[in-house]
């Protein structure tokens, strides 16, 4: 599937599923066959379970969250569940359609359509959806504590900072709410071009500011106390004679390491910025709408054609690249021990040596495919398949 077939929003027209893009008359780039490897690691599934019907063919960044000895996961059809971290046993499950459907905020929408979350903090589970509904659940029981409506679709995980939770909506707004009551605190608006990728990146938080990527190719820092921008910095200036070539969305969570910020844009650049001033330290030409991963002195990047790169974060110089999984619709990368792990559209989880870029192992998790970034916690990898299967994976 063409990389730009990630669902688009243009002039208010929403193409809701990846399948809609598949009908394009543009020739699709060839998908790399599963490469032959000589495995040196043998990953295994520790336990697996499922939540709802998953996300199907829809574009969704839903992935598990791990905290308080539990794994929390959600499905597009409104199911949210908690599992015991060690055994995988289900602890509780709720259905947003039952909680908020009949006479609630989902009464006039097409179901829950959960797409934002899951974030766990302050003894609460935060989940949102395309209806704009944002809900805080009790971490032990799953009972709703509060709910509110944001100003647009919620497509990425909420960010919690002390007494504040913020969500980045499809309108380009960053909305802030009180973490205990759901009361709205402020809203920061960013420019929304005529044509954007369907998606938003979550904000990162540090030193009293939320760092967030925007649809017009910028990184901004928004002050937590008042919702005002301390600075905005383009990491790529859109170029080209049509709206497609000018798309430059920063659809990922900025990575904060030391005194620097790292971010990448679609059709644009991978850049390092000074945290305090926003000054660009270095910039390199890459195009991605996925999250970055960091380990040691390297950044790990999956581009819009599913090529994988290791880049020296001190200067932006490329350390290695791997094109063996090109166009296999890879997930965002994650760092696990001495490996970079990525999932693909056939449900394989690949293990790549961090120093050489060589594929050294893989395991098939679920035939429906992996789409969201693997989560690494306490020496385990947690993945969510399109079917709703949740799996914990480790190496012997």
mmCIF file of N, CA, C and O in Angstrom, residues 295-367:
data_model
loop_
_atom_site.group_PDB
_atom_site.id
_atom_site.type_symbol
_atom_site.label_atom_id
_atom_site.label_comp_id
_atom_site.label_asym_id
_atom_site.label_seq_id
_atom_site.Cartn_x
_atom_site.Cartn_y
_atom_site.Cartn_z
ATOM 1 N N UNK A 295 18.055 4.747 21.770
ATOM 2 C CA UNK A 295 18.838 3.839 22.596
ATOM 3 C C UNK A 295 20.296 4.223 22.506
ATOM 4 O O UNK A 295 20.846 4.315 21.397
ATOM 5 N N UNK A 296 20.946 4.499 23.646
ATOM 6 C CA UNK A 296 22.324 4.939 23.621
ATOM 7 C C UNK A 296 22.453 6.240 22.857
ATOM 8 O O UNK A 296 21.711 7.194 23.093
ATOM 9 N N UNK A 297 23.356 6.286 21.908
ATOM 10 C CA UNK A 297 23.569 7.492 21.103
ATOM 11 C C UNK A 297 22.817 7.465 19.782
ATOM 12 O O UNK A 297 23.002 8.341 18.944
ATOM 13 N N UNK A 298 21.926 6.466 19.617
ATOM 14 C CA UNK A 298 21.245 6.304 18.332
ATOM 15 C C UNK A 298 19.758 6.625 18.430
ATOM 16 O O UNK A 298 19.109 6.387 19.458
ATOM 17 N N UNK A 299 19.238 7.162 17.341
ATOM 18 C CA UNK A 299 17.804 7.241 17.104
ATOM 19 C C UNK A 299 17.458 6.175 16.075
ATOM 20 O O UNK A 299 18.237 5.920 15.148
ATOM 21 N N UNK A 300 16.272 5.571 16.217
ATOM 22 C CA UNK A 300 15.835 4.548 15.276
ATOM 23 C C UNK A 300 14.540 5.017 14.621
ATOM 24 O O UNK A 300 13.613 5.468 15.296
ATOM 25 N N UNK A 301 14.491 4.903 13.313
ATOM 26 C CA UNK A 301 13.433 5.503 12.511
ATOM 27 C C UNK A 301 12.929 4.510 11.484
ATOM 28 O O UNK A 301 13.717 3.809 10.847
ATOM 29 N N UNK A 302 11.593 4.436 11.329
ATOM 30 C CA UNK A 302 10.968 3.713 10.222
ATOM 31 C C UNK A 302 10.373 4.760 9.296
ATOM 32 O O UNK A 302 9.543 5.569 9.720
ATOM 33 N N UNK A 303 10.799 4.782 8.035
ATOM 34 C CA UNK A 303 10.301 5.821 7.138
ATOM 35 C C UNK A 303 8.980 5.416 6.502
ATOM 36 O O UNK A 303 8.408 4.356 6.804
ATOM 37 N N UNK A 304 8.477 6.246 5.604
ATOM 38 C CA UNK A 304 7.146 6.020 5.047
ATOM 39 C C UNK A 304 7.102 4.888 4.031
ATOM 40 O O UNK A 304 6.035 4.595 3.488
ATOM 41 N N UNK A 305 8.242 4.239 3.762
ATOM 42 C CA UNK A 305 8.262 3.036 2.931
ATOM 43 C C UNK A 305 8.729 1.820 3.731
ATOM 44 O O UNK A 305 9.111 0.803 3.160
ATOM 45 N N UNK A 306 8.716 1.946 5.054
ATOM 46 C CA UNK A 306 9.096 0.856 5.959
ATOM 47 C C UNK A 306 10.560 0.461 5.860
ATOM 48 O O UNK A 306 10.925 -0.679 6.118
ATOM 49 N N UNK A 307 11.400 1.403 5.472
ATOM 50 C CA UNK A 307 12.836 1.217 5.613
ATOM 51 C C UNK A 307 13.233 1.656 7.021
ATOM 52 O O UNK A 307 12.662 2.591 7.574
ATOM 53 N N UNK A 308 14.234 0.989 7.587
ATOM 54 C CA UNK A 308 14.620 1.229 8.977
ATOM 55 C C UNK A 308 16.016 1.846 9.002
ATOM 56 O O UNK A 308 16.915 1.408 8.265
ATOM 57 N N UNK A 309 16.194 2.847 9.861
ATOM 58 C CA UNK A 309 17.469 3.545 9.941
ATOM 59 C C UNK A 309 17.904 3.712 11.390
ATOM 60 O O UNK A 309 17.075 3.887 12.285
ATOM 61 N N UNK A 310 19.209 3.690 11.591
ATOM 62 C CA UNK A 310 19.817 4.121 12.841
ATOM 63 C C UNK A 310 20.593 5.394 12.545
ATOM 64 O O UNK A 310 21.376 5.450 11.581
ATOM 65 N N UNK A 311 20.371 6.424 13.355
ATOM 66 C CA UNK A 311 20.979 7.730 13.132
ATOM 67 C C UNK A 311 21.668 8.174 14.424
ATOM 68 O O UNK A 311 21.098 8.039 15.515
ATOM 69 N N UNK A 312 22.863 8.710 14.310
ATOM 70 C CA UNK A 312 23.584 9.236 15.466
ATOM 71 C C UNK A 312 22.890 10.518 15.928
ATOM 72 O O UNK A 312 22.798 11.485 15.154
ATOM 73 N N UNK A 313 22.396 10.527 17.157
ATOM 74 C CA UNK A 313 21.606 11.675 17.600
ATOM 75 C C UNK A 313 22.464 12.909 17.881
ATOM 76 O O UNK A 313 21.928 14.005 18.036
ATOM 77 N N UNK A 314 23.772 12.752 17.906
ATOM 78 C CA UNK A 314 24.636 13.906 18.133
ATOM 79 C C UNK A 314 24.787 14.772 16.889
ATOM 80 O O UNK A 314 24.938 15.998 16.994
ATOM 81 N N UNK A 315 24.715 14.150 15.717
ATOM 82 C CA UNK A 315 24.982 14.908 14.492
ATOM 83 C C UNK A 315 24.062 14.572 13.322
ATOM 84 O O UNK A 315 24.162 15.192 12.257
ATOM 85 N N UNK A 316 23.188 13.577 13.504
ATOM 86 C CA UNK A 316 22.268 13.212 12.433
ATOM 87 C C UNK A 316 22.852 12.325 11.366
ATOM 88 O O UNK A 316 22.186 12.042 10.356
ATOM 89 N N UNK A 317 24.069 11.852 11.554
ATOM 90 C CA UNK A 317 24.686 10.995 10.544
ATOM 91 C C UNK A 317 24.107 9.583 10.608
ATOM 92 O O UNK A 317 23.893 9.042 11.693
ATOM 93 N N UNK A 318 23.879 9.003 9.432
ATOM 94 C CA UNK A 318 23.281 7.672 9.356
ATOM 95 C C UNK A 318 24.309 6.612 9.736
ATOM 96 O O UNK A 318 25.421 6.597 9.207
ATOM 97 N N UNK A 319 23.930 5.707 10.642
ATOM 98 C CA UNK A 319 24.811 4.643 11.109
ATOM 99 C C UNK A 319 24.600 3.387 10.275
ATOM 100 O O UNK A 319 25.556 2.738 9.846
ATOM 101 N N UNK A 320 23.331 3.012 10.054
ATOM 102 C CA UNK A 320 23.013 1.900 9.175
ATOM 103 C C UNK A 320 21.580 2.034 8.674
ATOM 104 O O UNK A 320 20.790 2.822 9.220
ATOM 105 N N UNK A 321 21.265 1.269 7.644
ATOM 106 C CA UNK A 321 19.891 1.215 7.135
ATOM 107 C C UNK A 321 19.564 -0.229 6.783
ATOM 108 O O UNK A 321 20.455 -1.033 6.488
ATOM 109 N N UNK A 322 18.277 -0.547 6.825
ATOM 110 C CA UNK A 322 17.820 -1.887 6.469
ATOM 111 C C UNK A 322 16.572 -1.737 5.607
ATOM 112 O O UNK A 322 15.570 -1.144 6.050
ATOM 113 N N UNK A 323 16.640 -2.265 4.376
ATOM 114 C CA UNK A 323 15.520 -2.162 3.434
ATOM 115 C C UNK A 323 14.861 -3.512 3.169
ATOM 116 O O UNK A 323 14.031 -3.626 2.268
ATOM 117 N N UNK A 324 15.191 -4.527 3.971
ATOM 118 C CA UNK A 324 14.670 -5.873 3.722
ATOM 119 C C UNK A 324 13.173 -5.992 3.984
ATOM 120 O O UNK A 324 12.533 -6.923 3.496
ATOM 121 N N UNK A 325 12.608 -5.073 4.764
ATOM 122 C CA UNK A 325 11.188 -5.135 5.105
ATOM 123 C C UNK A 325 10.404 -4.012 4.431
ATOM 124 O O UNK A 325 9.324 -3.636 4.889
ATOM 125 N N UNK A 326 10.915 -3.501 3.339
ATOM 126 C CA UNK A 326 10.297 -2.362 2.662
ATOM 127 C C UNK A 326 8.839 -2.637 2.311
ATOM 128 O O UNK A 326 8.480 -3.722 1.833
ATOM 129 N N UNK A 327 8.000 -1.642 2.598
ATOM 130 C CA UNK A 327 6.574 -1.650 2.269
ATOM 131 C C UNK A 327 5.785 -2.751 2.978
ATOM 132 O O UNK A 327 4.685 -3.104 2.533
ATOM 133 N N UNK A 328 6.316 -3.278 4.070
ATOM 134 C CA UNK A 328 5.572 -4.260 4.864
ATOM 135 C C UNK A 328 4.753 -3.571 5.965
ATOM 136 O O UNK A 328 4.334 -4.194 6.922
ATOM 137 N N UNK A 329 4.534 -2.259 5.799
ATOM 138 C CA UNK A 329 3.685 -1.483 6.714
ATOM 139 C C UNK A 329 4.137 -1.689 8.161
ATOM 140 O O UNK A 329 3.370 -2.091 9.036
ATOM 141 N N UNK A 330 5.390 -1.400 8.410
ATOM 142 C CA UNK A 330 5.966 -1.624 9.725
ATOM 143 C C UNK A 330 5.376 -0.685 10.769
ATOM 144 O O UNK A 330 4.972 0.439 10.471
ATOM 145 N N UNK A 331 5.368 -1.176 12.002
ATOM 146 C CA UNK A 331 4.988 -0.335 13.125
ATOM 147 C C UNK A 331 6.123 0.641 13.427
ATOM 148 O O UNK A 331 7.234 0.544 12.887
ATOM 149 N N UNK A 332 5.865 1.579 14.328
ATOM 150 C CA UNK A 332 6.957 2.373 14.884
ATOM 151 C C UNK A 332 7.920 1.429 15.588
ATOM 152 O O UNK A 332 7.518 0.386 16.109
ATOM 153 N N UNK A 333 9.200 1.774 15.637
ATOM 154 C CA UNK A 333 10.172 0.904 16.280
ATOM 155 C C UNK A 333 10.160 1.051 17.797
ATOM 156 O O UNK A 333 9.688 2.047 18.340
ATOM 157 N N UNK A 334 10.686 0.047 18.472
ATOM 158 C CA UNK A 334 10.906 0.096 19.915
ATOM 159 C C UNK A 334 12.252 -0.545 20.206
ATOM 160 O O UNK A 334 12.710 -1.412 19.452
ATOM 161 N N UNK A 335 12.889 -0.118 21.278
ATOM 162 C CA UNK A 335 14.183 -0.665 21.671
ATOM 163 C C UNK A 335 13.979 -1.670 22.793
ATOM 164 O O UNK A 335 13.311 -1.385 23.795
ATOM 165 N N UNK A 336 14.533 -2.866 22.611
ATOM 166 C CA UNK A 336 14.428 -3.943 23.592
ATOM 167 C C UNK A 336 15.785 -4.623 23.708
ATOM 168 O O UNK A 336 16.273 -5.199 22.725
ATOM 169 N N UNK A 337 16.399 -4.515 24.889
ATOM 170 C CA UNK A 337 17.751 -5.039 25.080
ATOM 171 C C UNK A 337 18.667 -4.509 23.970
ATOM 172 O O UNK A 337 18.733 -3.314 23.752
ATOM 173 N N UNK A 338 19.333 -5.397 23.262
ATOM 174 C CA UNK A 338 20.235 -4.976 22.201
ATOM 175 C C UNK A 338 19.592 -4.984 20.831
ATOM 176 O O UNK A 338 20.294 -5.082 19.813
ATOM 177 N N UNK A 339 18.263 -4.846 20.778
ATOM 178 C CA UNK A 339 17.542 -4.992 19.517
ATOM 179 C C UNK A 339 16.578 -3.832 19.283
ATOM 180 O O UNK A 339 16.114 -3.171 20.211
ATOM 181 N N UNK A 340 16.296 -3.623 18.019
ATOM 182 C CA UNK A 340 15.173 -2.794 17.598
ATOM 183 C C UNK A 340 14.071 -3.756 17.180
ATOM 184 O O UNK A 340 14.325 -4.699 16.407
ATOM 185 N N UNK A 341 12.856 -3.573 17.685
ATOM 186 C CA UNK A 341 11.750 -4.457 17.319
ATOM 187 C C UNK A 341 10.697 -3.673 16.553
ATOM 188 O O UNK A 341 10.365 -2.532 16.905
ATOM 189 N N UNK A 342 10.180 -4.279 15.501
ATOM 190 C CA UNK A 342 9.109 -3.698 14.692
ATOM 191 C C UNK A 342 8.138 -4.813 14.314
ATOM 192 O O UNK A 342 8.541 -5.955 14.102
ATOM 193 N N UNK A 343 6.859 -4.477 14.222
ATOM 194 C CA UNK A 343 5.862 -5.417 13.731
ATOM 195 C C UNK A 343 5.516 -5.112 12.289
ATOM 196 O O UNK A 343 5.822 -4.035 11.771
ATOM 197 N N UNK A 344 4.840 -6.067 11.608
ATOM 198 C CA UNK A 344 4.450 -5.814 10.229
ATOM 199 C C UNK A 344 3.006 -6.230 9.964
ATOM 200 O O UNK A 344 2.309 -6.732 10.850
ATOM 201 N N UNK A 345 2.562 -6.015 8.717
ATOM 202 C CA UNK A 345 1.152 -6.197 8.371
ATOM 203 C C UNK A 345 0.711 -7.661 8.388
ATOM 204 O O UNK A 345 -0.481 -7.946 8.398
ATOM 205 N N UNK A 346 1.662 -8.593 8.381
ATOM 206 C CA UNK A 346 1.312 -10.011 8.459
ATOM 207 C C UNK A 346 1.356 -10.544 9.893
ATOM 208 O O UNK A 346 1.109 -11.731 10.108
ATOM 209 N N UNK A 347 1.664 -9.677 10.840
ATOM 210 C CA UNK A 347 1.656 -10.089 12.237
ATOM 211 C C UNK A 347 2.976 -10.588 12.770
ATOM 212 O O UNK A 347 3.035 -11.128 13.875
ATOM 213 N N UNK A 348 4.070 -10.394 12.008
ATOM 214 C CA UNK A 348 5.393 -10.781 12.496
ATOM 215 C C UNK A 348 6.008 -9.658 13.325
ATOM 216 O O UNK A 348 5.871 -8.466 12.988
ATOM 217 N N UNK A 349 6.700 -10.043 14.380
ATOM 218 C CA UNK A 349 7.499 -9.113 15.156
ATOM 219 C C UNK A 349 8.958 -9.435 14.864
ATOM 220 O O UNK A 349 9.414 -10.566 15.084
ATOM 221 N N UNK A 350 9.690 -8.435 14.346
ATOM 222 C CA UNK A 350 11.068 -8.637 13.898
ATOM 223 C C UNK A 350 12.043 -8.067 14.916
ATOM 224 O O UNK A 350 11.825 -6.980 15.458
ATOM 225 N N UNK A 351 13.148 -8.785 15.138
ATOM 226 C CA UNK A 351 14.202 -8.354 16.050
ATOM 227 C C UNK A 351 15.439 -8.014 15.210
ATOM 228 O O UNK A 351 15.944 -8.854 14.468
ATOM 229 N N UNK A 352 15.925 -6.777 15.345
ATOM 230 C CA UNK A 352 17.023 -6.269 14.527
ATOM 231 C C UNK A 352 18.164 -5.843 15.452
ATOM 232 O O UNK A 352 17.939 -5.116 16.426
ATOM 233 N N UNK A 353 19.354 -6.305 15.151
ATOM 234 C CA UNK A 353 20.512 -5.947 15.962
ATOM 235 C C UNK A 353 20.721 -4.430 15.936
ATOM 236 O O UNK A 353 20.811 -3.824 14.855
ATOM 237 N N UNK A 354 20.802 -3.819 17.119
ATOM 238 C CA UNK A 354 20.899 -2.369 17.196
ATOM 239 C C UNK A 354 22.188 -1.813 16.616
ATOM 240 O O UNK A 354 22.228 -0.675 16.145
ATOM 241 N N UNK A 355 23.245 -2.590 16.636
ATOM 242 C CA UNK A 355 24.538 -2.085 16.197
ATOM 243 C C UNK A 355 24.767 -2.278 14.707
ATOM 244 O O UNK A 355 25.449 -1.467 14.070
ATOM 245 N N UNK A 356 24.193 -3.334 14.134
ATOM 246 C CA UNK A 356 24.491 -3.656 12.734
ATOM 247 C C UNK A 356 23.310 -3.493 11.789
ATOM 248 O O UNK A 356 23.497 -3.401 10.573
ATOM 249 N N UNK A 357 22.081 -3.503 12.311
ATOM 250 C CA UNK A 357 20.905 -3.436 11.449
ATOM 251 C C UNK A 357 20.508 -4.769 10.851
ATOM 252 O O UNK A 357 19.631 -4.831 9.972
ATOM 253 N N UNK A 358 21.098 -5.854 11.328
ATOM 254 C CA UNK A 358 20.797 -7.188 10.804
ATOM 255 C C UNK A 358 19.585 -7.789 11.510
ATOM 256 O O UNK A 358 19.475 -7.711 12.739
ATOM 257 N N UNK A 359 18.679 -8.391 10.748
ATOM 258 C CA UNK A 359 17.531 -9.071 11.344
ATOM 259 C C UNK A 359 18.011 -10.385 11.945
ATOM 260 O O UNK A 359 18.555 -11.240 11.239
ATOM 261 N N UNK A 360 17.823 -10.549 13.247
ATOM 262 C CA UNK A 360 18.381 -11.720 13.939
ATOM 263 C C UNK A 360 17.308 -12.623 14.541
ATOM 264 O O UNK A 360 17.630 -13.665 15.118
ATOM 265 N N UNK A 361 16.034 -12.273 14.400
ATOM 266 C CA UNK A 361 14.980 -13.120 14.937
ATOM 267 C C UNK A 361 13.614 -12.563 14.597
ATOM 268 O O UNK A 361 13.474 -11.397 14.219
ATOM 269 N N UNK A 362 12.599 -13.422 14.705
ATOM 270 C CA UNK A 362 11.221 -12.960 14.496
ATOM 271 C C UNK A 362 10.269 -13.990 15.079
ATOM 272 O O UNK A 362 10.627 -15.159 15.303
ATOM 273 N N UNK A 363 9.044 -13.530 15.306
ATOM 274 C CA UNK A 363 7.988 -14.409 15.784
ATOM 275 C C UNK A 363 6.672 -13.915 15.204
ATOM 276 O O UNK A 363 6.457 -12.701 15.074
ATOM 277 N N UNK A 364 5.791 -14.845 14.812
ATOM 278 C CA UNK A 364 4.480 -14.447 14.318
ATOM 279 C C UNK A 364 3.518 -14.394 15.491
ATOM 280 O O UNK A 364 3.355 -15.375 16.219
ATOM 281 N N UNK A 365 2.895 -13.235 15.671
ATOM 282 C CA UNK A 365 2.004 -13.015 16.808
ATOM 283 C C UNK A 365 0.554 -13.252 16.431
ATOM 284 O O UNK A 365 -0.163 -13.990 17.106
ATOM 285 N N UNK A 366 0.102 -12.646 15.346
ATOM 286 C CA UNK A 366 -1.310 -12.761 14.952
ATOM 287 C C UNK A 366 -1.424 -12.399 13.480
ATOM 288 O O UNK A 366 -0.891 -11.368 13.047
ATOM 289 N N UNK A 367 -2.139 -13.244 12.720
ATOM 290 C CA UNK A 367 -2.240 -13.051 11.284
ATOM 291 C C UNK A 367 -2.974 -11.806 10.849
ATOM 292 O O UNK A 367 -2.887 -11.398 9.690
#
